[in-house]
Amino acid sequence: MLNPFDIIIFGGGGDLSLRKLLPAWYRAYQEGNLPAGSRIMPTVRELADRAEFIEKVDNALQAHLSTGEYNKKDWAVFAEFIHPIAINVTEIDENWTLLKERLEAEASDRSRVFYLSLPPAVYGRCCELLSQMELITETSRVVVEKPIGYCGASAEEINSQVALYFKEEQIFRIDHYLGKETVQNLMALRFSNVLFENLWDAKTIDNIQISISETVGLETRAGFYDKAGALRDMVQNHLLQLLCLVAMESPHKLNANSIRAEKLKVLEALRPIVGKEVKENIVRGQYVPGTMNGKVVPGYLEELGDNSTTETFVAIRAHIDNWRWAGVPFYLRTGKRLKKRCAEIVVEYKSVSHNVYEQNVGPIQPNRLVIQIQPEESIQLTLMSKRLDSLEMQLEPVTLNIELAEDYNNNYQGDAYKRLMLDAAANNPALFIHRDEVRQAWKWIDPIVEQWQKSGVPALYRAGSWGPIDADELLAERNHTWYNAG
Ligand code: BG6
């Protein structure tokens, strides 16, 4: 069990905090993982009344926790952990002194986690003020959200500003996908099963697909999203991190340095896509009105209320230039307003080298491994098997299906933010991103954005579909097809 700590959530009244961070801490409390005496300090711009803010948190928890998780008894105890405070994150005023007094009322070696749930442009300034107020101790850590910057240069600038006040080992760059249980299970699957280790390379694998499809549209984030687009919002971080975990070599130990070093090698080996290759290997799309669950939903431009060429969908054919992966296409895909919410990794194996059955049963379907990250957490392996009801030799695909959450009788609530914030409190950076990874990821993304700025417009797709037809054609060029869940 951890020692008591303080977590200061800058932007504590914002969407991320109310929807994800505070519900995650409630879960941590319910599971007995929030040490007594710890303090959660959401900062807000103005705080007229503590009770009013606490009521807002109460409503948010009721709205965002699943049925059965919330109850008044637990809430009453959990509410005592919350100590909101009004802070201006860009100027020092008397409230900063109040924050300092509160923090210094506890022992000086108590861990402080500063969670910057703020626009990245103010990370530097907020860290500067923390430093001016002498709030950064040896056991302090800062957690920053993705995407860091909107290009390599801006990310460097932000990272350098934060680095003036915190050492690299104190900086926890969060990518919540790394906190998802099935994402960690990907490493467990690869590095604790000989079966897969020997069948995990260009000799046996034909192609790999990594998809994160969402049903939501712009939501309330027009200001951020229209500037970012799917490439910066999802590919630069979540999809490239998943790619790293799928493609990396085994770390020699499961510690932060070894894992990060192996992930970085994958990013370095990622073949650049530049100039005219962008059009050949990448599809960008934007949704137009369509029907979802029987209801007509507006297109991106209607939701935005403006004209825009921002992409809400990206599909990429990427290659990793190293011995293990030479020639294997990695298809990355993400989009909003797609048919189904799903995140999964699909490993399509090659066909058997010689089909002894051909005359009787026709082609053999290659094996396929599907690791579903959400909404269900499952692993499916499709094999060929003989039909039992036929005297003739007839083959059919059968699927081994492991529903990972099934054994827990609903006693388990996967929550990526809970996992990662507890890691930050425990000073375990293994599932956070190193500055070098951010730099390398942008190095790969920047030329794509540059090319898009020079030419082309997004291909349109209907809300409720699986994206533009061009994305199917991208795979068809190599005789591949997307594996679409459900
Ligand atoms: C966030 C993106 O990082 O991830 C959002 O900014 C996206 O645009 C979200 O909706 C998806 O996360 P999850 O966990 O719901 O798949």
XYZ file of C-alpha atoms and ligand atoms in Angstrom:
502
model
C 0.000 0.000 0.000
C 1.188 3.485 -0.872
C 2.039 6.140 1.683
C -0.428 9.038 1.823
C 0.203 11.575 -0.928
C -1.245 14.790 -2.343
C -2.485 15.104 -5.893
C -3.144 18.589 -7.212
C -5.286 18.509 -10.353
C -4.845 21.754 -12.277
C -7.968 22.217 -14.374
C -9.783 20.173 -11.753
C -13.234 21.485 -12.701
C -12.754 20.615 -16.376
C -14.198 17.865 -18.485
C -11.341 15.360 -18.106
C -11.247 15.782 -14.358
C -14.991 15.390 -13.832
C -15.467 12.636 -16.378
C -12.352 10.538 -15.819
C -9.943 11.612 -13.083
C -12.268 12.047 -10.110
C -14.330 8.915 -10.921
C -11.002 7.043 -11.150
C -9.998 8.211 -7.674
C -13.412 7.187 -6.332
C -12.780 3.690 -7.699
C -9.306 3.667 -6.187
C -10.885 4.567 -2.852
C -13.544 1.846 -3.152
C -10.879 -0.744 -3.897
C -8.868 0.304 -0.859
C -6.063 1.837 -2.935
C -6.389 5.432 -1.786
C -4.333 5.701 1.401
C -6.059 7.389 4.331
C -4.847 10.947 4.771
C -4.181 11.473 1.048
C -5.577 14.662 -0.415
C -7.044 15.302 -3.849
C -6.921 19.009 -4.672
C -8.760 19.974 -7.841
C -7.940 23.547 -8.787
C -10.642 25.699 -10.339
C -10.667 29.265 -11.648
C -13.128 30.487 -9.073
C -14.430 28.796 -5.982
C -17.371 30.538 -4.396
C -18.201 27.690 -2.102
C -16.639 24.264 -1.376
C -20.071 22.639 -1.006
C -21.071 23.766 -4.479
C -17.990 22.203 -6.058
C -18.404 19.003 -4.070
C -21.979 18.751 -5.312
C -20.712 19.131 -8.871
C -18.286 16.248 -8.311
C -21.081 14.184 -6.778
C -23.230 14.733 -9.882
C -20.302 13.904 -12.157
C -19.633 10.636 -10.330
C -23.266 9.620 -10.553
C -23.226 10.384 -14.259
C -19.938 8.700 -15.127
C -19.635 5.662 -12.858
C -21.345 2.462 -13.880
C -24.472 1.235 -12.180
C -23.658 -0.326 -8.860
C -20.366 1.507 -8.380
C -21.787 4.655 -6.857
C -23.323 4.654 -3.398
C -23.951 7.434 -0.922
C -21.975 5.784 1.887
C -18.748 5.517 -0.112
C -19.306 8.927 -1.616
C -19.605 10.517 1.842
C -16.175 9.167 2.842
C -14.566 9.821 -0.531
C -15.805 13.452 -0.540
C -13.623 14.085 2.517
C -10.518 13.399 0.401
C -11.396 16.282 -1.932
C -9.988 19.721 -1.165
C -10.793 22.092 -4.027
C -8.874 25.331 -4.329
C -9.161 28.367 -6.615
C -5.917 28.894 -8.544
C -4.986 31.158 -11.400
C -2.572 28.955 -13.334
C -0.832 31.826 -15.076
C -0.362 34.423 -12.299
C 0.603 34.176 -8.685
C -1.993 35.502 -6.294
C -2.864 34.938 -2.637
C -4.421 31.549 -3.397
C -0.994 30.198 -4.311
C 0.087 31.024 -0.776
C -2.912 29.108 0.480
C -1.910 26.114 -1.653
C 1.636 26.349 -0.308
C 0.411 26.438 3.291
C -1.812 23.439 2.686
C 0.954 21.424 1.108
C 3.518 22.375 3.714
C 1.187 21.450 6.540
C 2.224 17.844 5.824
C 5.658 16.230 6.163
C 8.162 17.516 3.595
C 8.833 14.052 2.144
C 5.165 13.416 1.295
C 4.798 12.847 -2.469
C 3.154 15.602 -4.470
C 1.667 14.799 -7.849
C 0.872 17.855 -9.970
C -1.559 16.748 -12.669
C -1.737 19.331 -15.478
C -5.169 18.841 -16.987
C -4.625 22.088 -18.870
C -3.934 23.192 -22.445
C -0.282 22.252 -23.179
C 0.488 25.891 -24.006
C 0.315 26.753 -20.294
C 2.281 23.734 -18.971
C 5.482 25.770 -18.900
C 3.973 28.731 -17.104
C 2.236 26.557 -14.519
C 5.519 24.722 -13.787
C 7.317 28.054 -13.519
C 4.831 29.220 -10.881
C 5.152 25.939 -8.976
C 8.877 26.523 -8.935
C 8.599 30.194 -7.943
C 6.424 29.181 -5.019
C 9.014 26.505 -4.126
C 6.407 23.770 -4.257
C 8.504 21.283 -6.247
C 10.245 18.899 -3.877
C 12.473 15.886 -4.564
C 9.425 13.612 -4.292
C 7.202 15.735 -6.544
C 6.050 14.573 -9.955
C 4.225 16.255 -12.772
C 1.716 14.445 -14.990
C 1.048 15.919 -18.433
C -1.626 14.993 -20.943
C -1.276 14.216 -24.633
C -0.961 15.400 -27.310
C 2.111 17.361 -26.288
C 2.225 20.194 -28.838
C 0.837 20.136 -32.360
C 4.130 19.369 -34.141
C 7.685 18.336 -33.295
C 8.894 21.882 -32.703
C 6.059 22.878 -30.372
C 6.412 19.607 -28.443
C 10.133 20.276 -27.993
C 9.363 23.729 -26.715
C 6.792 22.481 -24.194
C 9.006 19.613 -23.067
C 11.942 21.995 -22.639
C 9.869 24.399 -20.575
C 8.697 21.637 -18.240
C 12.259 20.293 -18.071
C 13.459 23.607 -16.613
C 11.620 22.752 -13.413
C 11.277 18.954 -13.313
C 13.863 16.256 -14.056
C 12.908 13.755 -16.775
C 12.298 11.063 -14.125
C 9.786 13.380 -12.433
C 7.804 13.953 -15.650
C 4.962 11.492 -16.288
C 3.582 11.903 -19.822
C 0.290 10.111 -19.841
C -1.244 8.141 -22.699
C -4.317 6.558 -21.159
C -4.257 3.679 -23.668
C -1.211 2.311 -21.854
C -3.288 2.051 -18.694
C -5.925 -0.167 -20.299
C -5.736 -3.689 -18.915
C -5.788 -5.425 -22.291
C -3.003 -3.213 -23.573
C -0.801 -4.411 -20.747
C -2.035 -7.886 -21.448
C -0.565 -7.541 -24.894
C 2.871 -7.583 -23.316
C 1.875 -10.494 -21.087
C 0.633 -12.417 -24.102
C 3.773 -11.769 -26.102
C 6.387 -12.159 -23.414
C 5.039 -15.016 -21.353
C 3.881 -17.412 -24.075
C 6.361 -19.245 -26.203
C 3.572 -19.931 -28.692
C 3.420 -16.354 -29.806
C 7.064 -15.406 -29.482
C 7.983 -17.929 -32.165
C 5.177 -16.826 -34.427
C 5.665 -13.107 -34.276
C 7.555 -11.908 -37.315
C 7.600 -11.457 -41.073
C 8.087 -15.202 -41.629
C 4.658 -16.061 -40.241
C 2.629 -12.843 -40.153
C 1.050 -11.414 -43.266
C -0.262 -8.106 -41.940
C -1.267 -6.431 -38.689
C -4.208 -4.092 -38.213
C -4.561 -1.722 -35.299
C -7.910 0.055 -35.188
C -9.550 2.431 -32.766
C -13.034 3.239 -33.979
C -15.344 5.588 -32.127
C -19.039 6.321 -32.467
C -18.865 9.770 -30.880
C -18.480 12.880 -33.013
C -17.022 16.237 -32.130
C -18.637 16.280 -28.660
C -17.959 19.583 -26.907
C -14.356 19.849 -28.026
C -14.592 21.851 -31.249
C -11.896 24.326 -30.204
C -9.324 21.623 -29.587
C -10.356 19.021 -32.106
C -10.612 21.135 -35.206
C -7.018 22.266 -34.707
C -5.764 18.786 -33.883
C -7.616 16.306 -36.103
C -7.428 12.529 -35.813
C -3.751 12.282 -36.758
C -2.549 14.394 -33.840
C -5.338 13.402 -31.439
C -5.106 9.629 -31.859
C -2.325 8.450 -34.188
C 0.621 10.436 -32.793
C 0.025 8.892 -29.389
C -2.459 6.027 -28.846
C -2.009 4.225 -32.166
C 1.771 4.602 -32.278
C 2.030 3.381 -28.696
C -0.048 0.306 -29.527
C 2.133 -0.241 -32.576
C 5.225 -0.097 -30.375
C 3.861 -2.704 -27.974
C 2.938 -5.017 -30.836
C 6.222 -4.670 -32.690
C 8.906 -4.176 -30.040
C 11.495 -6.712 -28.959
C 11.236 -8.165 -25.488
C 12.557 -5.714 -22.887
C 15.223 -7.396 -20.758
C 13.290 -6.351 -17.641
C 9.825 -4.959 -17.105
C 11.090 -1.578 -15.970
C 10.587 1.866 -17.463
C 14.057 2.186 -19.021
C 13.978 -1.172 -20.790
C 10.411 -0.852 -22.056
C 10.896 2.691 -23.293
C 14.181 1.821 -25.003
C 12.492 -0.976 -26.970
C 9.518 1.193 -27.919
C 11.848 3.920 -29.117
C 13.624 1.471 -31.442
C 10.300 0.705 -33.123
C 9.553 4.395 -33.633
C 13.039 4.881 -35.087
C 12.536 1.987 -37.488
C 9.168 3.267 -38.689
C 9.619 4.048 -42.383
C 8.996 7.772 -43.033
C 6.046 8.578 -45.269
C 6.851 11.755 -47.171
C 5.850 13.714 -50.261
C 3.740 11.760 -52.717
C 3.962 8.620 -50.543
C 1.501 10.311 -48.206
C -1.314 10.032 -50.724
C -0.276 6.491 -51.646
C -0.210 5.199 -48.077
C -2.612 7.345 -46.085
C -6.313 8.036 -46.310
C -7.773 10.958 -44.436
C -11.510 11.278 -44.101
C -14.225 13.478 -42.697
C -17.760 12.378 -41.806
C -20.901 13.705 -43.448
C -24.431 13.164 -42.077
C -25.490 9.561 -41.734
C -27.660 7.218 -39.716
C -26.500 5.718 -36.446
C -28.763 3.462 -34.389
C -31.724 4.519 -36.485
C -31.097 8.226 -35.904
C -29.784 10.738 -38.412
C -26.668 12.440 -37.059
C -25.104 15.610 -38.473
C -21.831 15.702 -40.331
C -18.603 17.173 -38.981
C -19.081 20.545 -40.681
C -22.623 20.892 -39.330
C -21.420 20.044 -35.817
C -18.565 22.500 -36.166
C -20.709 25.200 -37.759
C -17.871 26.126 -40.066
C -15.856 25.003 -43.043
C -12.872 22.807 -42.318
C -10.580 20.225 -43.886
C -9.719 18.676 -40.511
C -9.644 14.881 -40.679
C -11.910 12.857 -38.414
C -10.605 9.583 -39.869
C -7.152 8.298 -40.785
C -6.012 4.997 -42.258
C -2.308 4.379 -42.753
C -0.178 1.645 -44.294
C 3.042 1.730 -42.318
C 6.205 -0.366 -42.413
C 8.829 -1.085 -39.823
C 12.228 -1.422 -41.421
C 13.970 -4.051 -39.333
C 14.684 -7.789 -39.522
C 11.633 -8.890 -37.651
C 9.094 -6.908 -39.666
C 10.569 -6.455 -43.141
C 7.721 -6.369 -45.666
C 4.817 -6.679 -43.187
C 2.239 -3.896 -43.594
C 0.950 -2.404 -40.361
C -2.444 -0.853 -40.995
C -3.427 1.832 -38.531
C -6.936 3.186 -38.507
C -8.973 5.497 -36.341
C -12.086 7.589 -36.826
C -15.038 9.266 -35.218
C -18.682 8.507 -36.005
C -17.816 5.036 -37.218
C -20.160 2.102 -37.085
C -19.006 0.644 -33.793
C -16.909 1.635 -30.795
C -14.032 -0.759 -30.744
C -10.276 -0.882 -30.258
C -8.490 -3.972 -31.443
C -5.305 -5.458 -32.763
C -5.679 -8.011 -35.515
C -2.778 -10.241 -36.451
C -3.351 -11.988 -39.765
C -1.053 -14.930 -40.294
C 0.201 -16.202 -43.615
C -1.415 -19.150 -45.322
C 0.083 -22.592 -44.861
C 3.016 -23.042 -47.240
C 1.432 -25.981 -49.091
C -2.258 -26.829 -49.083
C -2.609 -30.617 -48.946
C -6.397 -30.337 -48.851
C -6.886 -28.236 -51.896
C -8.656 -30.826 -54.007
C -11.271 -31.629 -51.388
C -11.912 -28.516 -49.425
C -10.698 -25.453 -51.256
C -8.598 -22.654 -49.770
C -7.598 -22.643 -46.146
C -8.341 -19.491 -44.197
C -5.177 -18.172 -42.578
C -5.046 -18.064 -38.780
C -6.054 -14.839 -37.173
C -5.433 -13.498 -33.688
C -7.729 -10.698 -32.521
C -6.904 -8.857 -29.320
C -9.857 -6.714 -28.417
C -9.081 -3.855 -26.062
C -12.624 -2.455 -25.878
C -15.555 -2.591 -25.506
C -15.014 -6.241 -24.490
C -11.598 -7.382 -23.334
C -11.010 -10.558 -25.227
C -8.560 -12.641 -27.209
C -9.754 -14.685 -30.161
C -7.706 -17.108 -32.190
C -9.180 -18.496 -35.378
C -7.950 -21.901 -36.464
C -8.981 -24.312 -39.194
C -10.636 -27.503 -38.023
C -12.341 -30.540 -39.554
C -16.117 -30.496 -39.620
C -17.277 -33.285 -37.359
C -20.521 -33.992 -39.148
C -19.086 -34.942 -42.476
C -17.491 -38.154 -43.675
C -15.635 -36.145 -46.250
C -12.687 -34.052 -45.216
C -14.284 -30.664 -44.866
C -12.578 -27.832 -43.052
C -14.078 -24.837 -41.311
C -12.712 -21.956 -39.267
C -13.294 -22.239 -35.499
C -12.527 -19.582 -32.934
C -10.997 -19.960 -29.498
C -12.503 -17.113 -27.555
C -11.205 -15.894 -24.219
C -13.421 -13.305 -22.522
C -10.918 -11.889 -20.093
C -13.331 -10.146 -17.724
C -15.657 -13.146 -17.410
C -13.939 -14.705 -14.407
C -14.244 -11.625 -12.262
C -18.029 -11.666 -11.633
C -18.250 -7.930 -12.257
C -15.780 -7.366 -9.428
C -13.389 -5.697 -11.726
C -13.584 -2.199 -13.117
C -10.870 -1.579 -15.678
C -9.989 2.068 -15.475
C -6.906 3.282 -17.293
C -6.742 6.607 -15.464
C -6.987 4.945 -12.061
C -4.152 2.616 -12.918
C -1.927 5.376 -14.289
C -2.573 7.912 -11.534
C -1.803 5.272 -8.908
C 1.425 4.514 -10.805
C 2.298 8.205 -10.783
C 1.614 8.362 -7.045
C 3.799 5.272 -6.557
C 6.552 6.752 -8.749
C 6.376 3.978 -11.318
C 6.936 5.467 -14.788
C 6.913 2.204 -16.820
C 3.584 3.000 -18.481
C 4.388 6.626 -19.202
C 6.109 8.092 -22.224
C 9.672 9.301 -22.430
C 10.537 12.593 -24.096
C 12.497 10.743 -26.806
C 9.377 8.803 -27.778
C 7.366 12.013 -28.133
C 10.131 13.500 -30.284
C 10.391 10.445 -32.508
C 6.612 10.121 -32.928
C 6.337 13.734 -34.100
C 9.262 13.225 -36.465
C 7.123 10.629 -38.239
C 3.888 12.652 -38.082
C 5.199 16.081 -39.156
C 5.890 15.283 -42.861
C 2.374 13.848 -43.191
C 0.797 17.045 -41.893
C 3.078 19.136 -44.126
C 2.007 17.202 -47.182
C -1.668 17.492 -46.270
C -1.265 21.226 -45.894
C 0.107 21.399 -49.430
C -2.559 19.414 -51.193
C -5.714 17.370 -51.044
C -8.914 17.347 -49.048
C -10.360 14.608 -46.852
C -12.387 11.822 -48.462
C -15.960 11.919 -47.176
C -17.670 9.079 -45.326
C -21.139 8.683 -43.952
C -21.532 8.780 -40.175
C -22.283 5.208 -39.119
C -20.099 3.600 -41.812
C -16.597 2.128 -41.477
C -14.968 5.168 -43.106
C -14.239 6.249 -46.682
C -14.144 3.667 -49.436
C -10.541 4.761 -50.088
C -9.559 3.048 -46.833
C -10.844 -0.283 -48.185
C -8.981 0.331 -51.413
C -5.776 0.993 -49.508
C -5.875 -2.580 -48.229
C -7.257 -4.068 -51.415
C -4.066 -2.950 -53.201
C -2.282 -5.739 -51.325
C -5.219 -8.152 -51.295
C -6.036 -7.367 -47.701
C -9.327 -6.408 -46.082
C -10.122 -4.675 -42.819
C -11.314 -6.928 -40.057
C -14.407 -5.088 -38.820
C -15.663 -6.163 -35.427
C -19.262 -7.252 -35.063
C -8.578 10.774 -26.289
C -8.917 11.587 -27.501
O -7.197 10.772 -26.072
O -9.022 9.445 -26.477
C -10.413 11.546 -27.802
O -8.515 12.937 -27.290
C -10.895 10.114 -27.871
O -10.711 12.223 -29.010
C -10.422 9.322 -26.660
O -12.314 10.125 -27.927
C -10.731 7.844 -26.811
O -10.441 7.182 -25.626
P -11.213 5.846 -25.228
O -10.516 5.380 -23.984
O -12.637 6.245 -25.007
O -11.064 4.927 -26.392
